[in-house]
XYZ file of C-alpha atoms in Angstrom:
123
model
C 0.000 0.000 0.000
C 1.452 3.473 -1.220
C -0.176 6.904 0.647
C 0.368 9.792 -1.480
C 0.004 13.754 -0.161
C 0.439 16.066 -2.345
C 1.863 19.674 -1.190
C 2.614 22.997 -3.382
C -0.358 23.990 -4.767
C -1.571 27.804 -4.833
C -2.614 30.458 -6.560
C -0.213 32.205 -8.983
C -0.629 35.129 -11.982
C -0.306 33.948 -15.546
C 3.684 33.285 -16.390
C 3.978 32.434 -12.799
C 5.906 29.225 -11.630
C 4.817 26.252 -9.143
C 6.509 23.409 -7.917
C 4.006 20.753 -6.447
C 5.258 17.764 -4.340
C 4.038 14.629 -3.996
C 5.739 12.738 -1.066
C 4.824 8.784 -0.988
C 4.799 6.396 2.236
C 6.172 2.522 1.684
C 9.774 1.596 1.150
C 8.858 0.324 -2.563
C 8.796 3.673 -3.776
C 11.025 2.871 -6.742
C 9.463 0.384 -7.638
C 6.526 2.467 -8.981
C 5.831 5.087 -12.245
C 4.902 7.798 -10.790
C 2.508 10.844 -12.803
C 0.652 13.797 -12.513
C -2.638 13.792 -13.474
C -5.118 17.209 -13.571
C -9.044 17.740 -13.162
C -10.567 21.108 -13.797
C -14.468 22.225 -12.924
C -16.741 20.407 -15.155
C -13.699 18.525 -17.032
C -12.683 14.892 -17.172
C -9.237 14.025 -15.257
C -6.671 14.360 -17.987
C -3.012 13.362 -17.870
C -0.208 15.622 -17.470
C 2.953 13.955 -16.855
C 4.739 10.396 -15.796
C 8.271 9.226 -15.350
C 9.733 5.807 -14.761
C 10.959 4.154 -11.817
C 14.225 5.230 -12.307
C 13.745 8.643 -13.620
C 15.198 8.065 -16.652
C 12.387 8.604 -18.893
C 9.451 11.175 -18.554
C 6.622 11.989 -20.462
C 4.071 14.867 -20.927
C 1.386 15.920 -22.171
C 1.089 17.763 -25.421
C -0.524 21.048 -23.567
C 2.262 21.317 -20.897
C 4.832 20.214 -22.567
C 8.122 22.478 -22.984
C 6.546 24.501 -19.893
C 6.452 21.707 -17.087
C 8.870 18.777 -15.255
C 8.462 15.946 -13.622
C 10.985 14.888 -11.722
C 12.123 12.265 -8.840
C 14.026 11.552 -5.841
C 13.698 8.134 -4.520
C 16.059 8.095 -1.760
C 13.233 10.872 -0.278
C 10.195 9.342 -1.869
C 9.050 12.278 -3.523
C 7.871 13.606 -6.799
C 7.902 16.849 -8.278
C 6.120 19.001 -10.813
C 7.992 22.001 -11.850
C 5.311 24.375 -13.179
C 6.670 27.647 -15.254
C 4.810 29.521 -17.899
C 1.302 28.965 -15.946
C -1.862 29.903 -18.009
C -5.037 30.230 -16.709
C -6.055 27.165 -18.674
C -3.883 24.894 -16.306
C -6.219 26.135 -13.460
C -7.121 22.592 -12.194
C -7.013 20.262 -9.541
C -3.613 18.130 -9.278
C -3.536 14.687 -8.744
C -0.457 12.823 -7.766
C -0.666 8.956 -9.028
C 1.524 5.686 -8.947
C 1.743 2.661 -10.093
C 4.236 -0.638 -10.313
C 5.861 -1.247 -13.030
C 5.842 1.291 -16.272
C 3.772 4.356 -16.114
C 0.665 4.883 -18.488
C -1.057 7.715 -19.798
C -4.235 6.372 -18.385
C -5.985 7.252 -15.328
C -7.660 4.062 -14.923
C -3.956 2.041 -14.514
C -3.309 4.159 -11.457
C -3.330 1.953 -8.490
C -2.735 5.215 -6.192
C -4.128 8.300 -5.787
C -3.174 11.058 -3.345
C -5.982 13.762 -2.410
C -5.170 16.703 -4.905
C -4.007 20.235 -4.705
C -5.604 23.098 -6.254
C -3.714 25.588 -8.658
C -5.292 28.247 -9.574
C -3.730 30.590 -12.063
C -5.369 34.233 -12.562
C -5.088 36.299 -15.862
């Protein structure tokens, strides 16, 4: 069983910067892909970002790409989310996730879920 709590959220003026941490109970921690997933107000959850086990590979979504990291350290069981550039449109709430094995673009092959932090970003 994996807890996740995520920390970092706020509210920030467009071309602001966040970093959002998601720090993970257990002593498998690298043993799991860890992401970033996003839900605004009346919006389906959509994926933002994932990286391996290792940290060796990451991948993001098309809209934050260029503009966000994800990032890793295992020996403190925490993930980040570097957020620069902020637009309102990234105004959501922000899910940490993880799973064993390889990381996924899909929600539904999440096994863990932490309790989301809101970002807000104003125009």
């Amino acid at each position: 069983q994996v807890h996740l709590v995520e920390s970092g959220g706020g509210l920030v003026q467009a071309g602001g910067s966040l970093r959002l941490s998601c720090a993970a109970s257990g002593r498998t921690f690298s043993t799991y892909a860890m992401g970033w997933f996003r839900q605004a107000p009346g919006k389906e959850r959509d994926f933002v970002a994932a990286i391996s086990r290792s940290g060796g590979n990451t991948y993001y979504a098309n809209s934050v790409k260029g503009r966000f990291t994800i990032s890793r350290d295992n020996a403190k069981n925490t993930v980040y989310l570097q957020m620069n550039s902020l637009k309102p449109e990234d105004t959501a709430v922000y899910y940490c996730v993880g799973k064993p094995g390889l990381y996924s673009v899909y929600a539904g092959a999440y096994n863990y879920w932490g309790q989301g932090t809101q970002v807000t970003v104003s125009s």
